[in-house]
Amino acid sequence: MTPAGLLLEEEIRRDGPIPFRRFMEVALYHPEHGYYRKPHDPFGTQGDFYTAEQIQPVFGILMAARIRQLYRRMGEPPEFVVVELGAGRREMAEAFSEWPYIPVDLDSGDLPRKISGVVFSNEFFDAMPVDVAIYRDGAFHAQRVAFAAGRFVWETGPAVSAELDEYLRRYFLPPEEGRWYEANLHALQWIERIARALHSGYAFTIDYGYTRTESVRFPAGTLMGYRRHTARGDVLEDPGARDITAHVNFSALEELGDACGLRTERFETLAQTLLAAGEPDQFAAALTSADDPRRRMQLKTLLFGMGESFRVLIQRAGGPRSAFGEATAP
Ligand SMILES: C[S@@+](CC[C@H](N)C(=O)[O-])C[C@H]1O[C@@H](n2cnc3c(N)ncnc32)[C@H](O)[C@@H]1O
């Protein structure tokens, strides 16, 4: 049993089955034994997963090109900064070095109180602890974690809280018997925090995810565990030793954002963002170097490997809906 597993087992023996959100919180963020807190590097070849940010320099060049477009649209204000939420290994630091770059991660860096610029994140929201529910006999029930016969198991608990019920009814299609749902209440808090801090500029969010209507594709939910580049469905195994993610409900981010003054400018696939950033000459700039073949391969991985599964949401702080007429799709 992993050290985080021992702690969770003890907690369950003492208090009874726990909400999945608590399980994920300890598994990923326990100060000593959590997956993201242990002295190991989860990223890269020796780790458990790659993110788009590790595809440098091409990802950095194209994201900086996209941010430059936003910077120009804002009239190049002198106070412009790029804040990165969940900055991890700070892979974007070099690419964003033409502006003051403020990385925020656990125990390092705080969200500034007043921002003019871009609040960027890549795979930040999908790493937040989520609640899990199942719809049964006409009500949402909490899916909790129990401990039996030496392992962690799912157990259906009582009806969910009013807050969770409201989230699930608001951001999903009308519920269907037997379906699993995830609710990311932390994401809502972060959207509110971003909206409060961002006085002018854009929230630029990249992640796996779905909209309300697309959520029908996931009748068993979207939880995934990653270890050594293999995705595993059983997220209750080896807490602390593998990453756990839940796809992001972009309808929730958009609609709460809208209510807080963050207007959706674009919602699109990562491939669409890369293509928009690459025009008219950035692909040439991204690809021109002594290691051309490597860079071409990076662009291919980004466009075809990750481009369709990742979504990009760009929200603008303040003001009326944009007149740019850019697509809100898909
Ligand atoms: C999947 S990693 C992504 C890292 C990086 N953005 C990338 O794409 O390679 C998620 C990151 O979010 C950070 N994180 C999670 N919860 C956070 C919080 N509440 N505040 C700040 N950072 C957080 C984690 O520590 C981790 O570095």
Coordinates of C-alpha atoms and ligand atoms in Angstrom, one line a residue:
M1 CA 0.0 0.0 0.0
T2 CA 1.3 3.5 -0.8
P3 CA 1.8 6.0 2.1
A4 CA -1.1 8.1 0.8
G5 CA -3.2 4.9 0.6
L6 CA -2.4 4.1 4.3
L7 CA -3.6 7.6 5.3
L8 CA -6.8 7.2 3.3
E9 CA -7.4 3.7 4.7
E10 CA -7.0 5.0 8.2
E11 CA -9.4 7.9 7.6
I12 CA -12.0 5.6 6.1
R13 CA -11.7 3.1 9.1
R14 CA -12.2 6.1 11.4
D15 CA -14.9 8.1 9.7
G16 CA -16.5 5.8 7.2
P17 CA -16.6 6.1 3.4
I18 CA -15.2 9.4 2.1
P19 CA -16.2 11.6 -0.9
F20 CA -14.1 10.9 -4.0
R21 CA -13.1 14.6 -3.9
R22 CA -11.3 13.9 -0.6
F23 CA -9.7 10.8 -2.0
M24 CA -8.3 12.7 -5.0
E25 CA -7.2 15.6 -2.8
V26 CA -5.0 13.3 -0.6
A27 CA -3.8 11.2 -3.6
L28 CA -2.6 14.2 -5.5
Y29 CA -2.0 17.0 -3.0
H30 CA -1.2 15.5 0.4
P31 CA 1.8 17.7 1.5
E32 CA 4.1 14.8 1.9
H33 CA 2.7 11.8 0.0
G34 CA 0.5 13.4 -2.7
Y35 CA 1.4 12.7 -6.3
Y36 CA 2.2 16.4 -7.1
R37 CA 4.0 17.0 -3.8
K38 CA 6.4 14.1 -3.6
P39 CA 10.0 14.7 -4.7
H40 CA 9.6 13.0 -8.0
D41 CA 9.1 14.4 -11.5
P42 CA 5.9 13.1 -13.1
F43 CA 6.6 14.8 -16.4
G44 CA 8.5 13.5 -19.5
T45 CA 10.0 10.2 -20.6
Q46 CA 10.9 9.0 -17.1
G47 CA 7.6 10.2 -15.7
D48 CA 4.0 9.3 -16.2
F49 CA 2.8 11.7 -18.9
Y50 CA 3.7 14.4 -21.4
T51 CA 1.8 17.6 -21.6
A52 CA 1.7 19.9 -24.6
E53 CA 4.0 22.3 -22.7
Q54 CA 6.8 19.8 -22.9
I55 CA 6.7 20.0 -26.7
Q56 CA 9.1 22.9 -26.7
P57 CA 10.0 25.1 -28.5
V58 CA 7.2 24.7 -31.0
F59 CA 4.3 24.9 -28.5
G60 CA 5.9 27.9 -26.7
I61 CA 6.5 29.8 -29.9
L62 CA 2.9 29.3 -31.1
M63 CA 1.3 30.1 -27.8
A64 CA 3.4 33.2 -27.5
A65 CA 2.3 34.2 -31.0
R66 CA -1.3 33.8 -30.0
I67 CA -0.8 35.8 -26.8
R68 CA 1.0 38.5 -28.9
Q69 CA -2.2 38.9 -30.9
L70 CA -4.2 39.4 -27.8
Y71 CA -1.5 41.9 -26.4
R72 CA -1.8 43.9 -29.7
R73 CA -5.6 43.8 -29.5
M74 CA -5.3 45.4 -26.1
G75 CA -3.2 48.2 -27.5
E76 CA 0.1 46.8 -26.0
P77 CA -0.5 48.2 -22.5
P78 CA 2.8 48.7 -20.5
E79 CA 1.5 46.8 -17.5
F80 CA 0.7 43.6 -19.5
V81 CA 1.7 40.4 -17.7
V82 CA 1.3 36.7 -18.4
V83 CA 0.2 34.7 -15.3
E84 CA 0.3 30.9 -15.6
L85 CA -1.8 28.8 -13.3
G86 CA -0.5 25.4 -12.5
A87 CA 2.8 26.3 -14.1
G88 CA 4.5 22.9 -13.2
R89 CA 8.0 22.8 -14.4
R90 CA 7.7 26.4 -15.8
E91 CA 8.2 25.1 -19.4
M92 CA 6.6 28.2 -20.7
A93 CA 8.9 30.7 -19.0
E94 CA 11.2 31.1 -21.9
A95 CA 8.4 31.4 -24.5
F96 CA 6.7 34.1 -22.5
S97 CA 9.9 35.9 -21.6
E98 CA 9.0 39.0 -23.6
W99 CA 6.4 39.9 -20.9
P100 CA 6.7 39.7 -17.1
Y101 CA 5.8 36.0 -16.5
I102 CA 4.2 35.1 -13.2
P103 CA 4.1 31.3 -12.6
V104 CA 1.6 30.1 -10.0
D105 CA 1.7 26.6 -8.6
L106 CA 1.1 24.9 -5.2
D107 CA 3.3 26.6 -2.6
S108 CA 4.9 28.9 -5.2
G109 CA 3.5 32.2 -6.5
D110 CA 0.1 33.8 -5.8
L111 CA -2.5 35.0 -8.2
P112 CA -1.8 38.7 -8.3
R113 CA -4.7 40.8 -7.0
K114 CA -4.9 43.0 -10.1
I115 CA -4.0 41.7 -13.5
S116 CA -3.8 43.3 -16.9
G117 CA -2.8 40.7 -19.4
V118 CA -3.4 37.0 -19.9
V119 CA -4.1 34.3 -17.3
F120 CA -2.9 31.2 -19.1
S121 CA -3.3 27.6 -18.0
N122 CA -2.6 24.2 -19.6
E123 CA -4.0 21.1 -17.8
F124 CA -4.7 23.0 -14.6
F125 CA -8.4 22.5 -14.3
D126 CA -8.3 18.8 -15.0
A127 CA -6.0 18.2 -12.1
M128 CA -8.5 19.5 -9.5
P129 CA -10.3 17.2 -7.1
V130 CA -13.8 16.5 -8.2
D131 CA -17.0 15.1 -6.7
V132 CA -18.5 12.0 -8.4
A133 CA -22.2 11.2 -8.5
I134 CA -24.4 8.6 -10.0
Y135 CA -28.0 9.3 -10.9
R136 CA -30.2 6.5 -9.4
D137 CA -33.9 6.3 -8.7
G138 CA -34.5 9.9 -9.7
A139 CA -31.8 11.5 -7.6
F140 CA -28.0 12.2 -7.7
H141 CA -26.1 10.1 -5.2
A142 CA -22.5 10.7 -4.1
Q143 CA -20.1 8.0 -5.2
R144 CA -17.9 7.6 -2.2
V145 CA -14.7 5.6 -1.5
A146 CA -14.8 2.7 1.0
F147 CA -12.2 0.2 1.9
A148 CA -12.9 -3.6 1.7
A149 CA -10.9 -6.8 1.3
G150 CA -7.6 -4.8 1.3
R151 CA -8.5 -2.3 -1.4
F152 CA -10.4 0.9 -2.2
V153 CA -13.8 0.4 -3.7
W154 CA -16.7 2.6 -4.8
E155 CA -19.8 2.8 -2.7
T156 CA -23.0 4.7 -3.5
G157 CA -23.9 7.1 -0.7
P158 CA -26.8 9.3 0.1
A159 CA -28.3 12.1 -2.1
V160 CA -25.7 14.8 -2.9
S161 CA -25.7 18.2 -1.3
A162 CA -27.9 21.0 -2.6
E163 CA -24.8 22.7 -4.0
L164 CA -23.7 19.6 -6.0
D165 CA -27.2 18.9 -7.1
E166 CA -27.5 22.4 -8.5
Y167 CA -24.1 22.1 -10.3
L168 CA -25.1 18.8 -11.9
R169 CA -28.5 20.0 -13.1
R170 CA -27.1 23.3 -14.3
Y171 CA -24.1 22.2 -16.3
F172 CA -25.3 18.8 -17.7
L173 CA -28.2 17.7 -19.9
P174 CA -31.2 16.4 -17.9
P175 CA -29.9 13.4 -15.9
E176 CA -30.2 9.8 -17.0
E177 CA -30.6 6.7 -14.8
G178 CA -27.3 4.9 -14.1
R179 CA -24.9 7.6 -15.5
W180 CA -21.8 8.8 -13.7
Y181 CA -21.2 12.6 -13.3
E182 CA -18.3 14.7 -12.1
A183 CA -18.6 18.1 -10.6
N184 CA -15.5 20.4 -10.3
L185 CA -16.5 23.0 -7.6
H186 CA -12.8 24.1 -7.3
A187 CA -12.9 25.1 -11.0
L188 CA -15.9 27.4 -10.3
Q189 CA -14.0 29.0 -7.4
W190 CA -11.0 29.5 -9.7
I191 CA -13.1 31.2 -12.4
E192 CA -14.4 33.6 -9.8
R193 CA -10.9 34.3 -8.5
I194 CA -9.7 34.9 -12.1
A195 CA -12.6 37.2 -12.9
R196 CA -12.0 39.2 -9.7
A197 CA -8.3 39.6 -10.5
L198 CA -8.4 40.2 -14.2
H199 CA -9.1 43.8 -14.7
S200 CA -8.3 43.8 -18.4
G201 CA -7.2 41.0 -20.7
Y202 CA -8.0 37.4 -21.2
A203 CA -8.3 34.0 -19.5
F204 CA -6.6 31.5 -21.8
T205 CA -7.5 27.9 -20.8
I206 CA -6.3 24.7 -22.4
D207 CA -7.5 21.4 -21.3
Y208 CA -9.3 18.1 -22.1
G209 CA -13.0 18.6 -21.8
Y210 CA -16.6 18.6 -23.1
T211 CA -19.6 20.9 -23.3
R212 CA -23.0 20.2 -21.8
T213 CA -24.2 18.5 -25.0
E214 CA -21.0 16.6 -25.5
S215 CA -21.1 15.1 -22.0
V216 CA -23.4 12.4 -23.3
R217 CA -20.3 10.8 -24.7
F218 CA -19.2 9.9 -21.2
P219 CA -21.8 7.8 -19.5
A220 CA -19.2 6.4 -17.1
G221 CA -17.6 9.7 -16.4
T222 CA -14.1 10.8 -17.4
L223 CA -11.8 9.9 -14.5
M224 CA -8.4 8.6 -15.7
G225 CA -5.3 7.5 -13.9
Y226 CA -1.9 7.8 -15.5
R227 CA 1.2 5.9 -14.7
R228 CA 4.2 5.5 -17.0
H229 CA 2.3 6.8 -20.0
T230 CA -0.5 4.3 -19.6
A231 CA -4.0 5.5 -19.0
R232 CA -5.8 3.3 -16.4
G233 CA -9.5 3.4 -15.7
D234 CA -9.2 2.3 -12.0
V235 CA -8.3 5.6 -10.3
L236 CA -8.6 4.0 -6.8
E237 CA -5.5 2.0 -7.3
D238 CA -2.2 3.1 -5.7
P239 CA -3.2 6.6 -4.5
G240 CA -0.3 9.0 -4.6
A241 CA 1.6 6.9 -7.2
R242 CA -0.4 7.9 -10.2
D243 CA -1.9 11.0 -11.7
I244 CA -5.7 11.3 -11.7
T245 CA -7.6 13.6 -14.0
A246 CA -11.2 14.5 -14.8
H247 CA -12.2 16.2 -18.1
V248 CA -13.2 19.8 -17.8
N249 CA -16.9 20.9 -18.2
F250 CA -16.4 23.9 -20.4
S251 CA -20.0 24.9 -20.3
A252 CA -19.5 25.5 -16.5
L253 CA -16.4 27.6 -17.1
E254 CA -18.1 29.6 -19.9
E255 CA -21.4 30.2 -18.2
L256 CA -20.0 31.0 -14.7
G257 CA -17.4 33.2 -16.4
D258 CA -20.1 35.0 -18.3
A259 CA -21.9 35.7 -15.0
C260 CA -18.7 37.1 -13.5
G261 CA -17.8 39.3 -16.5
L262 CA -15.6 36.9 -18.5
R263 CA -17.0 36.9 -22.0
T264 CA -16.2 34.0 -24.3
E265 CA -14.3 35.1 -27.3
R266 CA -13.3 31.7 -28.6
F267 CA -14.0 28.2 -27.8
E268 CA -12.2 25.8 -30.1
T269 CA -9.9 22.9 -30.5
L270 CA -6.2 23.3 -29.8
A271 CA -5.5 22.6 -33.5
Q272 CA -7.6 25.6 -34.4
T273 CA -5.7 27.8 -31.9
L274 CA -2.4 26.6 -33.3
L275 CA -3.5 27.2 -36.8
A276 CA -4.7 30.8 -35.9
A277 CA -1.4 31.4 -34.1
G278 CA 0.6 30.0 -37.0
E279 CA -0.7 32.5 -39.6
P280 CA 0.8 34.2 -41.4
D281 CA 4.4 33.5 -40.7
Q282 CA 4.7 31.9 -37.3
F283 CA 4.9 28.3 -38.6
A284 CA 7.9 29.3 -40.6
A285 CA 9.5 30.9 -37.5
A286 CA 8.6 27.9 -35.4
L287 CA 10.0 25.5 -37.9
T288 CA 13.1 27.3 -39.0
S289 CA 16.1 26.2 -37.1
A290 CA 19.0 23.8 -37.2
D291 CA 16.7 21.1 -35.9
D292 CA 13.9 21.4 -38.4
P293 CA 12.9 17.7 -38.5
R294 CA 12.5 17.6 -34.8
R295 CA 10.4 20.8 -34.9
R296 CA 8.3 19.4 -37.7
M297 CA 7.6 16.3 -35.7
Q298 CA 6.6 18.5 -32.7
L299 CA 4.1 20.5 -34.8
K300 CA 2.7 17.2 -36.1
T301 CA 2.3 15.8 -32.6
L302 CA 0.6 19.0 -31.5
L303 CA -1.8 19.3 -34.4
F304 CA -2.7 15.7 -34.9
G305 CA -1.8 14.0 -31.6
M306 CA -3.3 16.6 -29.2
G307 CA -5.0 19.1 -31.4
E308 CA -8.4 17.6 -31.5
S309 CA -8.7 16.2 -27.9
F310 CA -7.6 19.5 -26.2
R311 CA -9.9 22.5 -26.1
V312 CA -9.0 26.1 -25.8
L313 CA -11.3 28.7 -24.1
I314 CA -10.4 32.3 -24.4
Q315 CA -12.5 34.6 -22.2
R316 CA -12.2 38.4 -22.1
A317 CA -12.5 40.4 -19.0
G318 CA -15.2 43.1 -18.8
G319 CA -17.1 44.9 -21.5
P320 CA -19.9 43.7 -23.8
R321 CA -19.8 40.6 -25.9
S322 CA -17.0 40.8 -28.5
A323 CA -17.6 42.1 -32.0
F324 CA -14.8 40.1 -33.4
G325 CA -17.2 37.5 -34.6
E326 CA -14.9 34.7 -33.8
A327 CA -16.4 31.2 -33.7
T328 CA -17.7 29.8 -30.5
A329 CA -17.4 26.2 -31.4
P330 CA -17.5 23.2 -31.7
Ligands
LIG1 C1 -1.1 18.4 -15.0 S1 0.0 19.5 -14.2 C2 0.2 20.6 -15.6 C3 1.5 21.4 -15.5 C4 1.9 22.3 -16.7 N1 0.9 23.3 -16.8 C5 2.0 21.5 -17.9 O1 1.2 21.6 -18.8 O2 3.0 20.7 -18.1 C6 -1.1 20.4 -13.1 C7 -0.4 21.4 -12.3 O3 -1.4 22.2 -11.5 C8 -0.8 22.4 -10.2 N2 -1.9 22.7 -9.3 C9 -2.9 21.9 -8.9 N3 -3.7 22.5 -8.0 C10 -3.3 23.8 -7.9 C11 -3.7 24.9 -7.1 N4 -4.7 24.9 -6.3 N5 -2.9 26.0 -7.2 C12 -1.8 26.1 -8.0 N6 -1.4 25.0 -8.8 C13 -2.1 23.9 -8.7 C14 -0.1 21.1 -9.9 O4 0.8 21.3 -8.9 C15 0.6 20.8 -11.3 O5 1.8 21.4 -11.4

